Amino acid sequence: MPETTSQMVDRDGLIELEVGNDVRNSSRFNEDIAPTQASERTWTKWNIAALWVGMSICVPTYTLGGVLTAYFGLSVGEALFAILLANIIVLIPLTLNAFPGTKFGIPFPVVLRSSFGILGSNVPCLVRALVGCGWFGIQTMFGGLAIHLLLSELVPAWAALGGVGEVIGFFVFGAMNLYVVIRGAESIKWLETLAAPLLLAVGIGLMMWAWPNMSMTELLAQPPSRPEGASVYGYFFAGLTAMVGFWATLSLNIPDFSRFAKSQKDQIVGQVIGLPLTMFFFAALGVVLTAASETLVGQTVADPVRLIGYIDSPFWVVMAMLLIIIATISTNTASNIVSPTNDFQNIAPKLINQTRGVLITGAVGVLLMGYDLLQKAGVIPPGVSLEQMYSNWLLGYSSLLGPIAGIMAVDYFLIKKQRLDVPSLYMDDHAYPAVNIAGFIAFGVPVLLTLMSLVTDTMNWFYDYGWFTGSALGAIVYYVASQVLSSSPQVGPVPIMARDAAEQRS
């Protein structure tokens, strides 16, 4: 390791930072957000595919078909096609923004330091963190319900606790999630690899259970809920935007995972294998089971946790709840805890390490869910439901993340030309400014237009197609602003070759 000066070494196209004291002593560095070393880059395409299977199979994915048919006026066939197409589209920003993570081994907040500045990166980081904490709370609520139903089946007296039992389940489930992430990346990799085949198996089993009790022909023939004669295009593209927005968060912080990939090929192929078909299958499962629930249990049930609770077999209820708990942990840990943990560390790396970042994420998630928890405990009367928050606030809020995705891709591929000065990303007053004005202009313009659309009820198309309009406008404004405001493209130095580094050390 260099005594004082850090240096970048090219090892077969992946850049490894040999950290010297200049970076190690910087207030912008800690070991948890440091670039990964060669020995840590062990994730193959199958590990990354398993990551996406584990994240995709969850209760919100199950409900997507119902959201599109009930709230966006699509038919079942149109809804399923929108889900498949959206997840093919979202592969573009996912794979592009994964590139710097894989090449340089750096997490999402450090990548953002290039486009928003060393200090400025905290603004988009906290935007992303807040959405992640919200999703953490919602997924933990589903997991807590599964624990409550599991304990009610094993200990009949537990069922009498009602909403209080669900609140206890919430905190138990949340603690399980936080423990996995505190254990580190290898713990997440192990969990996702274990969970993926189990989750696919339970999905296939549920489909086989429901299939004899419904007709796909009749289901696909059901008319859409939009006004008769209305054009399908506006409804379809609004639904498509919402579905792309479902993974808007991960399209930003994908470097948090791609930094562990063995190669660019592994991260690309793994994402292609793991995401689109898994999302389509599990969303289709939700549509099928919801349609079949009237025959299966005598009423329409859109929540898979509650549906399984109706099964008249204690053994299968217990097994199904255990698998749902595993499914929700695998989604929650990777999707909703890892990024906020890194984002909070970015504020003050010397004060907030991974463990403290995880605990802050958990605390914020609990606070965001406080209203719903108090309702379930019977402290305050029912009001705005969890489902309403899921359908409205979080999906709408996620649409504001589009500009950041566009800015990140343009910065890395067009402005920095895939070259970053990694040591300077961890130090003040070096190659990168404290605040990059171009990044904030590019972020502010589409966000301002989105807010104007909401407040004035004009330019509704800008909000309805918010992820597309935001990411495109953010990318264009950032490119133009970078050219106008900066005389230097801030392209990083060429790393030394691994062989040259070995000769220097000998």
Coordinates of N, CA and C in Angstrom, one line a residue, residues 23-166:
V23 N -5.7 9.8 1.0 CA -7.1 9.5 0.9 C -7.6 8.9 2.2
R24 N -6.8 8.0 2.8 CA -7.3 7.4 4.1 C -7.6 8.4 5.2
N25 N -6.8 9.4 5.2 CA -7.0 10.4 6.3 C -8.0 11.5 5.9
S26 N -8.5 11.5 4.7 CA -9.5 12.5 4.3 C -10.8 12.3 5.0
S27 N -11.5 13.4 5.3 CA -12.8 13.3 6.0 C -13.9 12.8 5.1
R28 N -13.6 12.6 3.8 CA -14.6 12.1 2.8 C -14.5 10.5 2.6
F29 N -13.6 9.9 3.4 CA -13.3 8.5 3.2 C -13.6 7.7 4.5
N30 N -14.2 6.5 4.3 CA -14.1 5.4 5.3 C -14.1 4.1 4.6
E31 N -13.8 3.1 5.3 CA -13.5 1.8 4.7 C -14.8 1.2 4.1
D32 N -16.0 1.6 4.6 CA -17.2 1.0 4.0 C -17.6 1.5 2.7
I33 N -17.2 2.7 2.4 CA -17.5 3.3 1.0 C -16.3 3.4 0.2
A34 N -15.2 2.8 0.6 CA -13.9 2.7 -0.1 C -14.1 1.9 -1.4
P35 N -13.3 2.1 -2.4 CA -13.4 1.2 -3.6 C -13.1 -0.2 -3.3
T36 N -13.9 -1.1 -3.9 CA -13.7 -2.5 -3.6 C -12.3 -3.0 -4.3
Q37 N -11.7 -3.9 -3.6 CA -10.4 -4.4 -4.1 C -10.7 -5.7 -5.0
A38 N -9.8 -6.2 -5.7 CA -10.0 -7.3 -6.6 C -10.5 -8.5 -5.8
S39 N -10.1 -8.7 -4.6 CA -10.5 -9.9 -3.9 C -12.0 -9.8 -3.5
E40 N -12.6 -8.6 -3.5 CA -14.0 -8.4 -3.1 C -14.9 -8.5 -4.3
R41 N -14.4 -8.5 -5.5 CA -15.2 -8.5 -6.7 C -15.5 -9.9 -7.2
T42 N -16.4 -10.5 -6.5 CA -16.6 -12.0 -6.6 C -18.0 -12.3 -7.2
W43 N -18.8 -11.3 -7.5 CA -20.2 -11.6 -7.9 C -20.2 -11.9 -9.4
T44 N -20.7 -13.1 -9.7 CA -20.8 -13.6 -11.1 C -22.2 -13.1 -11.6
K45 N -22.4 -13.4 -12.9 CA -23.7 -13.1 -13.5 C -24.9 -13.8 -12.8
W46 N -24.6 -15.0 -12.3 CA -25.6 -15.7 -11.6 C -25.9 -15.1 -10.2
N47 N -24.9 -14.6 -9.5 CA -25.2 -13.9 -8.3 C -26.0 -12.6 -8.5
I48 N -25.7 -11.9 -9.6 CA -26.4 -10.7 -9.9 C -27.9 -11.0 -10.4
A49 N -28.0 -12.1 -11.1 CA -29.4 -12.5 -11.5 C -30.2 -12.9 -10.3
A50 N -29.5 -13.6 -9.3 CA -30.2 -14.0 -8.1 C -30.6 -12.8 -7.3
L51 N -29.7 -11.8 -7.3 CA -30.1 -10.5 -6.6 C -31.4 -9.9 -7.2
W52 N -31.5 -9.9 -8.5 CA -32.7 -9.4 -9.1 C -33.9 -10.2 -8.9
V53 N -33.8 -11.6 -8.9 CA -34.9 -12.4 -8.6 C -35.4 -12.2 -7.1
G54 N -34.4 -12.1 -6.2 CA -34.7 -11.8 -4.8 C -35.4 -10.5 -4.6
M55 N -35.0 -9.5 -5.4 CA -35.6 -8.1 -5.2 C -36.9 -8.0 -5.9
S56 N -37.1 -8.8 -7.0 CA -38.3 -8.6 -7.8 C -39.5 -9.4 -7.2
I57 N -39.3 -10.5 -6.5 CA -40.4 -11.3 -6.0 C -40.7 -10.7 -4.6
C58 N -41.7 -9.9 -4.6 CA -42.1 -9.2 -3.3 C -43.6 -8.8 -3.5
V59 N -44.2 -8.4 -2.4 CA -45.6 -8.1 -2.4 C -45.9 -6.9 -3.3
P60 N -45.2 -5.8 -3.3 CA -45.5 -4.7 -4.3 C -45.5 -5.2 -5.7
T61 N -44.6 -6.1 -6.1 CA -44.6 -6.6 -7.5 C -45.8 -7.3 -7.8
Y62 N -46.3 -8.1 -6.8 CA -47.5 -8.9 -6.9 C -48.7 -8.0 -7.2
T63 N -48.7 -6.8 -6.6 CA -49.9 -5.9 -6.8 C -49.8 -5.0 -8.0
L64 N -48.7 -5.1 -8.8 CA -48.6 -4.1 -9.9 C -49.7 -4.2 -10.9
G65 N -50.1 -5.5 -11.3 CA -51.1 -5.7 -12.3 C -52.4 -5.0 -11.8
G66 N -52.7 -5.2 -10.5 CA -53.9 -4.6 -10.0 C -53.9 -3.1 -10.0
V67 N -52.7 -2.5 -9.7 CA -52.6 -1.1 -9.7 C -52.8 -0.5 -11.1
L68 N -52.3 -1.2 -12.1 CA -52.4 -0.7 -13.5 C -53.9 -0.9 -14.0
T69 N -54.6 -2.0 -13.6 CA -55.9 -2.1 -14.0 C -56.9 -1.2 -13.3
A70 N -56.7 -1.0 -12.0 CA -57.6 -0.3 -11.1 C -57.3 1.2 -11.2
Y71 N -56.1 1.7 -11.3 CA -55.8 3.1 -11.2 C -55.4 3.7 -12.6
F72 N -54.9 2.9 -13.5 CA -54.5 3.4 -14.8 C -55.4 3.0 -15.9
G73 N -56.5 2.3 -15.7 CA -57.5 2.0 -16.7 C -57.0 1.0 -17.8
L74 N -56.1 0.2 -17.5 CA -55.6 -0.8 -18.5 C -56.3 -2.1 -18.3
S75 N -56.4 -2.8 -19.4 CA -56.9 -4.2 -19.4 C -55.8 -5.1 -18.8
V76 N -56.1 -6.3 -18.5 CA -55.1 -7.2 -17.9 C -53.9 -7.4 -18.9
G77 N -54.3 -7.7 -20.2 CA -53.2 -7.9 -21.2 C -52.3 -6.7 -21.3
E78 N -53.0 -5.5 -21.4 CA -52.2 -4.2 -21.5 C -51.3 -4.0 -20.3
A79 N -51.8 -4.3 -19.1 CA -51.1 -4.2 -17.9 C -49.8 -5.1 -17.8
L80 N -50.0 -6.3 -18.2 CA -48.9 -7.2 -18.2 C -47.8 -6.8 -19.3
F81 N -48.3 -6.4 -20.4 CA -47.3 -5.9 -21.4 C -46.6 -4.7 -21.0
A82 N -47.3 -3.7 -20.3 CA -46.6 -2.5 -19.8 C -45.5 -2.9 -18.7
I83 N -45.8 -3.9 -17.9 CA -44.8 -4.3 -16.9 C -43.6 -4.9 -17.6
L84 N -43.8 -5.8 -18.6 CA -42.7 -6.4 -19.3 C -41.8 -5.3 -20.0
L85 N -42.5 -4.4 -20.7 CA -41.8 -3.4 -21.5 C -41.1 -2.5 -20.6
A86 N -41.7 -2.1 -19.5 CA -41.0 -1.1 -18.5 C -39.8 -1.7 -18.0
N87 N -39.7 -3.0 -17.7 CA -38.5 -3.6 -17.1 C -37.5 -3.9 -18.1
I88 N -37.8 -3.9 -19.4 CA -36.8 -4.0 -20.5 C -36.2 -2.6 -20.6
I89 N -37.1 -1.5 -20.6 CA -36.6 -0.2 -20.7 C -35.7 0.2 -19.6
V90 N -36.1 -0.1 -18.3 CA -35.3 0.3 -17.2 C -33.9 -0.4 -17.1
L91 N -33.7 -1.5 -17.9 CA -32.4 -2.1 -18.0 C -31.4 -1.1 -18.6
I92 N -31.8 -0.2 -19.4 CA -30.9 0.8 -20.0 C -30.2 1.6 -18.9
P93 N -30.9 2.4 -18.1 CA -30.2 3.1 -17.1 C -29.5 2.2 -16.0
L94 N -30.1 1.1 -15.8 CA -29.5 0.2 -14.8 C -28.1 -0.3 -15.3
T95 N -28.0 -0.7 -16.5 CA -26.7 -1.2 -17.0 C -25.7 -0.1 -17.2
L96 N -26.2 1.1 -17.7 CA -25.3 2.2 -17.9 C -24.7 2.8 -16.6
N97 N -25.6 3.0 -15.6 CA -25.1 3.5 -14.3 C -24.4 2.5 -13.5
A98 N -24.5 1.2 -13.9 CA -23.7 0.2 -13.2 C -22.2 0.2 -13.6
F99 N -21.9 0.8 -14.8 CA -20.6 0.8 -15.3 C -19.5 1.4 -14.4
P100 N -19.7 2.6 -13.9 CA -18.6 3.1 -13.0 C -18.4 2.3 -11.8
G101 N -19.5 1.8 -11.2 CA -19.4 0.9 -10.0 C -18.5 -0.3 -10.3
T102 N -18.7 -0.9 -11.4 CA -17.9 -2.1 -11.8 C -16.5 -1.8 -12.1
K103 N -16.3 -0.7 -12.9 CA -15.0 -0.4 -13.3 C -14.1 0.1 -12.2
F104 N -14.6 1.0 -11.3 CA -13.8 1.6 -10.3 C -14.1 1.0 -8.9
G105 N -15.1 0.2 -8.8 CA -15.4 -0.4 -7.4 C -16.0 0.6 -6.5
I106 N -16.6 1.7 -7.0 CA -17.1 2.7 -6.0 C -18.6 2.7 -5.9
P107 N -19.2 3.0 -4.7 CA -20.6 3.0 -4.5 C -21.3 4.2 -5.1
F108 N -22.6 4.2 -5.1 CA -23.4 5.3 -5.6 C -23.1 6.7 -5.1
P109 N -23.0 6.9 -3.8 CA -22.7 8.3 -3.4 C -21.4 8.8 -4.0
V110 N -20.3 8.0 -4.1 CA -19.1 8.4 -4.6 C -19.1 8.7 -6.1
V111 N -19.9 7.9 -6.8 CA -20.1 8.2 -8.2 C -20.8 9.5 -8.4
L112 N -21.7 9.9 -7.5 CA -22.4 11.2 -7.6 C -21.5 12.3 -7.3
R113 N -20.4 12.1 -6.6 CA -19.5 13.2 -6.3 C -18.9 13.8 -7.6
S114 N -18.9 13.0 -8.7 CA -18.4 13.4 -10.0 C -19.3 14.4 -10.6
S115 N -20.6 14.2 -10.5 CA -21.6 15.1 -11.3 C -22.2 16.2 -10.4
F116 N -22.3 16.0 -9.1 CA -22.9 17.0 -8.2 C -21.9 17.7 -7.3
G117 N -20.7 17.2 -7.2 CA -19.7 17.8 -6.4 C -19.5 17.0 -5.1
I118 N -18.3 17.2 -4.4 CA -18.0 16.4 -3.2 C -19.0 16.6 -2.1
L119 N -19.4 17.8 -1.9 CA -20.5 18.1 -0.9 C -21.9 18.1 -1.5
G120 N -22.0 18.6 -2.7 CA -23.3 18.6 -3.4 C -23.9 17.3 -3.6
S121 N -23.1 16.2 -3.6 CA -23.7 14.9 -3.8 C -24.6 14.5 -2.7
N122 N -24.5 15.1 -1.6 CA -25.4 14.8 -0.4 C -26.9 15.1 -0.7
V123 N -27.2 16.1 -1.6 CA -28.6 16.4 -1.9 C -29.3 15.3 -2.7
P124 N -28.8 14.8 -3.8 CA -29.4 13.7 -4.5 C -29.3 12.4 -3.7
C125 N -28.3 12.3 -2.9 CA -28.1 11.1 -2.0 C -29.3 11.0 -1.0
L126 N -29.6 12.2 -0.4 CA -30.7 12.2 0.6 C -32.0 12.1 0.0
V127 N -32.2 12.5 -1.3 CA -33.4 12.3 -2.0 C -33.6 10.8 -2.2
R128 N -32.6 10.1 -2.6 CA -32.7 8.7 -2.8 C -32.9 8.0 -1.5
A129 N -32.2 8.4 -0.5 CA -32.3 7.7 0.8 C -33.7 7.8 1.4
L130 N -34.3 9.0 1.2 CA -35.7 9.1 1.8 C -36.7 8.2 1.1
V131 N -36.6 8.0 -0.2 CA -37.4 7.1 -0.9 C -37.1 5.6 -0.4
G132 N -35.8 5.3 -0.3 CA -35.4 4.0 0.2 C -36.0 3.7 1.6
C133 N -35.9 4.7 2.5 CA -36.4 4.5 3.8 C -37.9 4.3 3.8
G134 N -38.6 5.0 2.9 CA -40.1 4.8 2.8 C -40.4 3.4 2.3
W135 N -39.7 2.9 1.3 CA -39.9 1.6 0.8 C -39.6 0.6 1.9
F136 N -38.5 0.8 2.7 CA -38.1 -0.1 3.8 C -39.3 -0.2 4.7
G137 N -39.9 0.9 5.1 CA -41.0 0.9 6.0 C -42.2 0.0 5.5
I138 N -42.5 0.2 4.2 CA -43.7 -0.5 3.6 C -43.4 -2.0 3.5
Q139 N -42.2 -2.3 3.0 CA -41.9 -3.8 2.9 C -41.8 -4.4 4.3
T140 N -41.3 -3.6 5.3 CA -41.3 -4.2 6.7 C -42.7 -4.4 7.2
M141 N -43.6 -3.5 6.8 CA -45.0 -3.7 7.2 C -45.6 -5.0 6.7
F142 N -45.3 -5.3 5.4 CA -45.7 -6.6 4.8 C -45.0 -7.8 5.5
G143 N -43.7 -7.7 5.8 CA -43.0 -8.7 6.5 C -43.5 -8.9 7.9
G144 N -43.9 -7.8 8.6 CA -44.4 -7.9 9.9 C -45.8 -8.6 9.9
L145 N -46.6 -8.3 8.9 CA -47.9 -9.0 8.8 C -47.6 -10.5 8.6
A146 N -46.7 -10.9 7.8 CA -46.4 -12.3 7.6 C -45.9 -13.0 8.9
I147 N -45.1 -12.3 9.7 CA -44.7 -12.8 11.0 C -45.9 -13.0 11.9
H148 N -46.8 -12.0 11.9 CA -48.0 -12.0 12.8 C -48.8 -13.2 12.4
L149 N -49.1 -13.5 11.1 CA -49.9 -14.6 10.7 C -49.2 -15.9 11.0
L150 N -47.9 -16.0 10.8 CA -47.1 -17.2 11.1 C -47.3 -17.5 12.6
L151 N -47.1 -16.5 13.5 CA -47.2 -16.8 14.9 C -48.7 -17.1 15.3
S152 N -49.6 -16.5 14.6 CA -51.0 -16.8 14.9 C -51.4 -18.3 14.6
E153 N -50.7 -18.8 13.6 CA -50.9 -20.2 13.2 C -50.2 -21.2 14.2
L154 N -49.0 -20.7 14.6 CA -48.3 -21.6 15.6 C -48.8 -21.5 17.0
V155 N -49.2 -20.3 17.4 CA -49.7 -20.0 18.8 C -51.0 -19.3 18.6
P156 N -52.1 -20.1 18.7 CA -53.4 -19.5 18.5 C -53.7 -18.2 19.3
A157 N -53.2 -18.2 20.5 CA -53.5 -17.0 21.4 C -52.9 -15.7 20.8
W158 N -51.9 -15.9 19.9 CA -51.2 -14.7 19.3 C -52.2 -13.9 18.4
A159 N -53.1 -14.6 17.8 CA -54.1 -14.0 16.9 C -54.9 -13.0 17.6
A160 N -55.2 -13.1 18.9 CA -56.0 -12.2 19.6 C -55.3 -10.8 19.8
L161 N -54.0 -10.7 19.5 CA -53.4 -9.4 19.6 C -53.8 -8.5 18.5
G162 N -54.2 -9.0 17.3 CA -54.7 -8.2 16.2 C -53.6 -7.3 15.7
G163 N -54.0 -6.0 15.6 CA -53.0 -5.0 15.1 C -51.8 -4.9 15.9
V164 N -51.9 -5.0 17.2 CA -50.7 -5.0 18.1 C -49.7 -6.1 17.7
G165 N -50.2 -7.2 17.3 CA -49.3 -8.3 16.9 C -48.6 -8.0 15.6
E166 N -49.3 -7.2 14.7 CA -48.7 -6.8 13.5 C -47.6 -5.8 13.7

